[in-house]
Amino acid sequence: DAGVTQSPTHLIKTRGQQVTLRCSPKSGHDTVSWYQQALGQGPQFIFQYYEEEERQRGNFPDRFSGHQFPNYSSELNVNALLLGDSALYLCASSQTGTSEQYFGPGTRLTVT
Amino acid sequence: EDQVTQSPEALRLQEGESSSLNCSYTVSGLRGLFWYRQDPGKGPEFLFTLYSAGEEKEKERLKATLTKKESFLHITAPKPEDSATYLCAVQARGTSYGKLTFGQGTILTVHP
């Protein structure tokens, strides 16, 4: 049973650029959440997608946007990158009606 | 606003030396409290979910307990492979969409 997968593993971007990160949920899961984890901190909730719509959002600016596809996979887009966007971006999947979220390995984004 | 505080920030143990990690939380009605293990550069690995005060869960050398204000992760006779960052997170009742609020984690190092 494949777990949550994310791509790419690592990414280096320049300030002002745009980036797209991808996530495939665990088999049988229909909900995808995205988190940002700065070095030495716990993950912070960005937003959650279900039925191809954003249904909950954390305290992140509109530069952060996402999408969910009919096969439940998801993308996280960040525009106008800032140095402070450098972090580990984590995708977590879950099944509607259950509490547990299962995380992928993350994408390490470095903004220079 | 939901808050999670973990202590200590870092814990060094000798192999076989049992100890406990603490997670204090403030939430507007607890739906669930979650423990995760995270290895460096990897995504969090799900360990336990606790739903109500008095509940306990065990897995190998780990045992998680829950009160109305805090949770403890007890580690019995730890081994070097237990070295990792342990994260605690809460999910509020009424938040049917599942946002997790994390603490900053406890870095556990077990020396042989």
Coordinates of N, CA, C and O in Angstrom, one line a residue, chain A:
Chain A
D1 N 0.9 -1.2 0.0 CA 0.0 0.0 0.0 C 0.9 1.2 0.0 O 1.6 1.5 1.0
A2 N 0.8 2.0 -1.1 CA 1.7 3.2 -1.2 C 1.2 4.3 -0.2 O 0.0 4.5 0.0
G3 N 2.2 4.9 0.5 CA 1.8 6.0 1.4 C 1.7 7.3 0.6 O 1.6 7.3 -0.6
V4 N 1.8 8.4 1.3 CA 1.7 9.7 0.7 C 3.0 10.0 0.0 O 4.1 9.8 0.6
T5 N 3.0 10.4 -1.2 CA 4.2 10.8 -2.0 C 4.2 12.2 -2.3 O 3.1 12.8 -2.5
Q6 N 5.4 12.8 -2.4 CA 5.5 14.2 -2.7 C 6.6 14.4 -3.7 O 7.6 13.7 -3.7
S7 N 6.5 15.4 -4.6 CA 7.6 15.7 -5.5 C 7.6 17.3 -5.7 O 6.6 17.9 -5.6
P8 N 8.8 17.8 -6.0 CA 10.1 17.1 -5.9 C 10.6 17.0 -4.5 O 9.9 17.4 -3.6
T9 N 11.7 16.4 -4.3 CA 12.3 16.2 -2.9 C 12.9 17.5 -2.4 O 12.7 17.9 -1.3
H10 N 13.7 18.1 -3.3 CA 14.3 19.4 -3.0 C 14.1 20.3 -4.2 O 14.0 19.9 -5.3
L11 N 14.1 21.6 -3.8 CA 13.9 22.6 -4.8 C 14.7 23.9 -4.4 O 14.6 24.3 -3.2
I12 N 15.4 24.5 -5.3 CA 16.0 25.8 -5.0 C 15.4 26.9 -6.0 O 15.5 26.7 -7.2
K13 N 14.9 27.9 -5.4 CA 14.3 29.0 -6.2 C 14.9 30.4 -5.8 O 15.5 30.5 -4.7
T14 N 14.7 31.4 -6.7 CA 15.2 32.7 -6.4 C 14.0 33.6 -5.9 O 12.8 33.3 -6.3
R15 N 14.3 34.5 -5.1 CA 13.2 35.5 -4.6 C 12.4 36.0 -5.8 O 13.0 36.4 -6.9
G16 N 11.1 36.1 -5.6 CA 10.2 36.6 -6.7 C 9.7 35.5 -7.6 O 8.7 35.8 -8.3
Q17 N 10.3 34.4 -7.6 CA 9.9 33.3 -8.5 C 8.6 32.6 -8.0 O 8.2 32.9 -6.8
Q18 N 8.1 31.7 -8.8 CA 6.9 31.0 -8.4 C 7.3 29.5 -8.3 O 8.2 29.0 -9.0
V19 N 6.6 28.7 -7.5 CA 6.9 27.3 -7.3 C 5.6 26.5 -7.2 O 4.6 27.0 -6.7
T20 N 5.7 25.3 -7.7 CA 4.6 24.3 -7.6 C 5.1 23.0 -7.0 O 6.0 22.4 -7.5
L21 N 4.4 22.6 -5.9 CA 4.8 21.3 -5.2 C 3.6 20.4 -5.4 O 2.4 20.8 -5.4
R22 N 3.9 19.1 -5.5 CA 2.9 18.1 -5.8 C 2.8 17.0 -4.7 O 3.8 16.7 -4.1
C23 N 1.6 16.5 -4.6 CA 1.3 15.5 -3.5 C 0.3 14.5 -4.0 O -0.8 14.8 -4.6
S24 N 0.6 13.2 -3.8 CA -0.4 12.1 -4.0 C -0.8 11.5 -2.7 O 0.1 11.0 -2.0
P25 N -2.1 11.4 -2.4 CA -2.5 10.9 -1.1 C -2.3 9.4 -1.0 O -2.2 8.7 -2.0
K26 N -2.4 8.9 0.3 CA -2.4 7.5 0.6 C -3.7 6.9 -0.1 O -4.7 7.6 -0.2
S27 N -3.5 5.7 -0.5 CA -4.6 5.0 -1.2 C -5.9 5.0 -0.3 O -5.8 4.6 0.9
G28 N -7.0 5.3 -0.8 CA -8.3 5.3 0.0 C -8.6 6.7 0.7 O -9.6 6.8 1.2
H29 N -7.6 7.6 0.6 CA -7.8 8.9 1.2 C -8.3 9.9 0.2 O -7.9 9.9 -0.9
D30 N -9.2 10.8 0.7 CA -9.8 11.8 -0.2 C -9.5 13.3 0.2 O -10.0 14.2 -0.5
T31 N -8.8 13.5 1.3 CA -8.6 14.8 1.8 C -7.1 15.1 1.9 O -6.3 14.2 2.4
V32 N -6.7 16.2 1.5 CA -5.2 16.6 1.5 C -5.1 17.9 2.3 O -5.8 18.9 2.0
S33 N -4.1 17.9 3.2 CA -3.8 19.1 3.9 C -2.3 19.4 3.7 O -1.5 18.5 3.5
W34 N -2.0 20.7 3.7 CA -0.6 21.2 3.5 C -0.1 21.9 4.7 O -0.9 22.7 5.3
Y35 N 1.1 21.7 5.1 CA 1.8 22.3 6.2 C 3.1 22.8 5.8 O 3.8 22.3 5.0
Q36 N 3.5 23.9 6.5 CA 4.9 24.5 6.3 C 5.7 24.2 7.6 O 5.1 24.6 8.7
Q37 N 6.9 23.7 7.6 CA 7.7 23.5 8.7 C 9.0 24.2 8.6 O 9.9 23.8 7.8
A38 N 9.2 25.3 9.4 CA 10.5 25.9 9.4 C 11.4 25.1 10.3 O 11.0 24.3 11.1
L39 N 12.7 25.4 10.1 CA 13.7 24.6 10.8 C 13.6 24.8 12.3 O 13.4 25.9 12.8
G40 N 13.5 23.6 13.0 CA 13.4 23.7 14.5 C 12.0 24.0 15.0 O 11.8 24.2 16.3
Q41 N 11.0 24.0 14.2 CA 9.6 24.4 14.6 C 8.7 23.2 14.2 O 9.0 22.3 13.4
G42 N 7.5 23.2 14.8 CA 6.5 22.3 14.4 C 5.8 22.7 13.1 O 5.9 23.9 12.8
P43 N 5.2 21.8 12.4 CA 4.4 22.1 11.2 C 3.3 23.1 11.5 O 2.7 23.1 12.5
Q44 N 3.1 24.1 10.5 CA 2.0 25.0 10.6 C 1.1 24.8 9.4 O 1.5 24.7 8.3
F45 N -0.2 24.8 9.7 CA -1.3 24.4 8.8 C -1.4 25.6 7.7 O -1.6 26.7 8.1
I46 N -1.4 25.2 6.5 CA -1.6 26.2 5.4 C -3.0 26.1 4.9 O -3.7 27.1 5.0
F47 N -3.5 25.0 4.4 CA -4.9 24.8 4.0 C -5.2 23.3 3.8 O -4.3 22.5 3.8
Q48 N -6.5 23.0 3.6 CA -6.9 21.7 3.4 C -7.9 21.6 2.2 O -8.7 22.6 2.0
Y49 N -7.8 20.6 1.4 CA -8.6 20.4 0.2 C -9.4 19.1 0.3 O -8.9 18.1 0.7
Y50 N -10.7 19.3 -0.1 CA -11.6 18.1 -0.1 C -12.6 18.4 -1.3 O -13.1 19.5 -1.4
E51 N -12.9 17.4 -2.0 CA -13.8 17.5 -3.2 C -13.4 18.7 -4.1 O -14.2 19.5 -4.5
E52 N -12.1 18.8 -4.3 CA -11.5 19.8 -5.2 C -11.7 21.2 -4.7 O -11.5 22.2 -5.6
E53 N -12.0 21.4 -3.5 CA -12.2 22.8 -3.0 C -11.4 23.0 -1.7 O -11.3 22.1 -0.9
E54 N -10.9 24.2 -1.5 CA -10.3 24.6 -0.3 C -11.4 24.8 0.8 O -12.3 25.7 0.6
R55 N -11.3 24.0 1.9 CA -12.4 24.1 2.9 C -11.9 24.7 4.2 O -12.7 24.9 5.1
Q56 N -10.6 24.8 4.4 CA -10.1 25.5 5.6 C -8.7 26.0 5.3 O -8.0 25.4 4.5
R57 N -8.4 27.2 5.9 CA -7.2 27.8 5.6 C -6.6 28.4 6.9 O -7.3 28.9 7.8
G58 N -5.2 28.3 7.0 CA -4.5 28.8 8.1 C -4.1 30.3 7.8 O -4.6 30.9 6.9
N59 N -3.2 30.8 8.7 CA -2.8 32.2 8.5 C -1.7 32.4 7.5 O -0.6 32.7 7.9
F60 N -2.0 32.1 6.3 CA -1.0 32.3 5.2 C -1.6 33.3 4.2 O -2.8 33.3 3.9
P61 N -0.7 34.1 3.6 CA -1.2 35.1 2.6 C -1.7 34.4 1.3 O -1.4 33.2 1.1
D62 N -2.3 35.2 0.5 CA -2.9 34.7 -0.8 C -1.8 34.3 -1.7 O -2.2 33.6 -2.8
R63 N -0.6 34.6 -1.5 CA 0.5 34.0 -2.3 C 0.5 32.5 -2.3 O 1.1 31.9 -3.3
F64 N 0.0 32.0 -1.3 CA -0.1 30.5 -1.2 C -1.5 30.1 -1.7 O -2.5 30.5 -1.2
S65 N -1.5 29.2 -2.7 CA -2.7 28.7 -3.3 C -2.6 27.3 -3.6 O -1.5 26.7 -3.6
G66 N -3.7 26.6 -3.8 CA -3.6 25.2 -4.1 C -4.7 24.7 -5.0 O -5.5 25.5 -5.5
H67 N -4.6 23.4 -5.3 CA -5.6 22.8 -6.2 C -5.7 21.3 -5.8 O -4.7 20.7 -5.4
Q68 N -6.9 20.8 -6.0 CA -7.0 19.3 -5.8 C -7.7 18.8 -7.1 O -8.6 19.4 -7.6
F69 N -7.2 17.7 -7.6 CA -7.6 17.1 -8.8 C -8.6 15.9 -8.5 O -8.7 15.5 -7.4
P70 N -9.4 15.5 -9.6 CA -10.4 14.5 -9.4 C -9.8 13.2 -8.8 O -10.6 12.4 -8.2
N71 N -8.5 12.9 -9.0 CA -7.9 11.7 -8.4 C -7.4 11.9 -7.0 O -6.7 11.1 -6.5
Y72 N -7.8 13.1 -6.4 CA -7.5 13.5 -5.0 C -6.0 14.0 -4.8 O -5.7 14.5 -3.8
S73 N -5.2 13.9 -5.9 CA -3.9 14.5 -5.7 C -4.0 16.0 -5.6 O -5.0 16.6 -6.0
S74 N -2.9 16.6 -5.2 CA -3.0 18.1 -4.9 C -1.7 18.8 -5.3 O -0.6 18.2 -5.4
E75 N -1.8 20.1 -5.5 CA -0.7 20.9 -5.8 C -0.7 22.1 -4.8 O -1.8 22.6 -4.4
L76 N 0.5 22.6 -4.4 CA 0.6 23.8 -3.6 C 1.4 24.7 -4.5 O 2.5 24.4 -5.0
N77 N 0.9 25.9 -4.7 CA 1.6 27.0 -5.5 C 1.9 28.1 -4.5 O 1.1 28.6 -3.7
V78 N 3.2 28.6 -4.7 CA 3.6 29.8 -4.0 C 4.1 30.8 -5.0 O 5.0 30.5 -5.7
N79 N 3.5 32.0 -5.0 CA 4.0 33.1 -5.9 C 4.9 34.1 -5.2 O 4.8 34.1 -3.9
A80 N 5.6 34.8 -5.9 CA 6.4 35.9 -5.4 C 7.2 35.5 -4.2 O 7.1 36.0 -3.1
L81 N 8.0 34.4 -4.3 CA 8.7 33.8 -3.2 C 9.6 34.8 -2.4 O 10.2 35.7 -3.0
L82 N 9.5 34.6 -1.1 CA 10.4 35.4 -0.2 C 11.4 34.5 0.5 O 11.2 33.3 0.5
L83 N 12.5 35.1 1.0 CA 13.5 34.3 1.7 C 12.8 33.5 2.8 O 13.2 32.3 3.1
G84 N 11.8 34.1 3.5 CA 11.2 33.4 4.6 C 10.3 32.2 4.2 O 9.8 31.5 5.1
D85 N 10.1 32.0 2.9 CA 9.3 30.8 2.5 C 10.2 29.6 2.5 O 9.7 28.5 2.3
S86 N 11.5 29.7 2.7 CA 12.3 28.5 2.8 C 11.9 27.7 4.0 O 11.8 28.1 5.1
A87 N 11.6 26.4 3.7 CA 11.0 25.5 4.7 C 10.8 24.1 4.1 O 11.1 23.9 2.9
L88 N 10.4 23.2 5.0 CA 10.0 21.9 4.5 C 8.5 21.9 4.4 O 7.8 22.3 5.3
Y89 N 8.0 21.6 3.2 CA 6.6 21.6 2.9 C 6.0 20.2 3.0 O 6.5 19.4 2.2
L90 N 5.1 20.0 3.8 CA 4.5 18.7 4.1 C 3.1 18.6 3.6 O 2.3 19.5 3.8
C91 N 2.8 17.5 3.0 CA 1.5 17.1 2.6 C 1.0 16.0 3.5 O 1.8 15.1 3.8
A92 N -0.3 16.1 4.0 CA -0.8 15.0 4.8 C -2.2 14.6 4.2 O -2.9 15.5 3.7
S93 N -2.5 13.3 4.2 CA -3.7 12.9 3.7 C -4.6 12.2 4.7 O -4.0 11.7 5.7
S94 N -5.9 12.2 4.6 CA -6.8 11.6 5.5 C -8.0 11.2 4.8 O -8.3 11.6 3.6
Q95 N -8.8 10.4 5.5 CA -10.1 10.0 4.9 C -11.2 10.7 5.6 O -11.2 10.8 6.9
T96 N -12.2 11.3 4.9 CA -13.3 12.0 5.5 C -13.9 11.1 6.6 O -14.2 10.0 6.4
G97 N -14.2 11.8 7.8 CA -14.8 11.1 8.9 C -13.8 10.5 9.9 O -14.2 10.0 10.9
T98 N -12.5 10.5 9.5 CA -11.5 10.1 10.4 C -10.6 11.2 10.8 O -10.5 12.2 10.1
S99 N -9.9 11.1 11.9 CA -9.1 12.2 12.5 C -7.6 12.1 12.0 O -7.0 13.1 11.9
E100 N -7.1 10.9 11.8 CA -5.7 10.7 11.6 C -5.2 11.3 10.3 O -5.9 11.0 9.2
Q101 N -4.1 12.0 10.3 CA -3.5 12.5 9.1 C -2.1 11.8 8.9 O -1.4 11.8 9.9
Y102 N -1.9 11.4 7.7 CA -0.6 10.7 7.4 C 0.2 11.6 6.5 O -0.3 12.0 5.5
F103 N 1.5 11.8 6.9 CA 2.3 12.7 6.2 C 3.2 12.1 5.1 O 3.6 10.9 5.3
G104 N 3.5 12.8 4.1 CA 4.5 12.5 3.1 C 5.9 12.9 3.6 O 6.0 13.4 4.7
P105 N 6.9 12.6 2.8 CA 8.3 12.9 3.2 C 8.7 14.3 3.1 O 9.7 14.8 3.7
G106 N 7.8 15.1 2.4 CA 8.1 16.6 2.4 C 8.9 17.0 1.2 O 9.6 16.2 0.5
T107 N 8.8 18.3 0.8 CA 9.6 18.9 -0.2 C 10.4 20.0 0.5 O 9.8 20.9 1.1
R108 N 11.7 20.0 0.4 CA 12.6 21.0 1.0 C 12.7 22.1 0.0 O 13.4 21.9 -1.0
L109 N 12.2 23.3 0.3 CA 12.3 24.5 -0.6 C 13.3 25.5 0.0 O 13.2 25.9 1.2
T110 N 14.3 25.8 -0.8 CA 15.2 26.9 -0.4 C 15.1 28.0 -1.4 O 15.1 27.9 -2.6
V111 N 14.9 29.2 -0.8 CA 14.7 30.5 -1.6 C 16.0 31.3 -1.4 O 16.3 31.6 -0.2
T112 N 16.7 31.6 -2.5 CA 17.9 32.4 -2.4 C 17.7 33.8 -2.9 O 16.8 34.1 -3.7

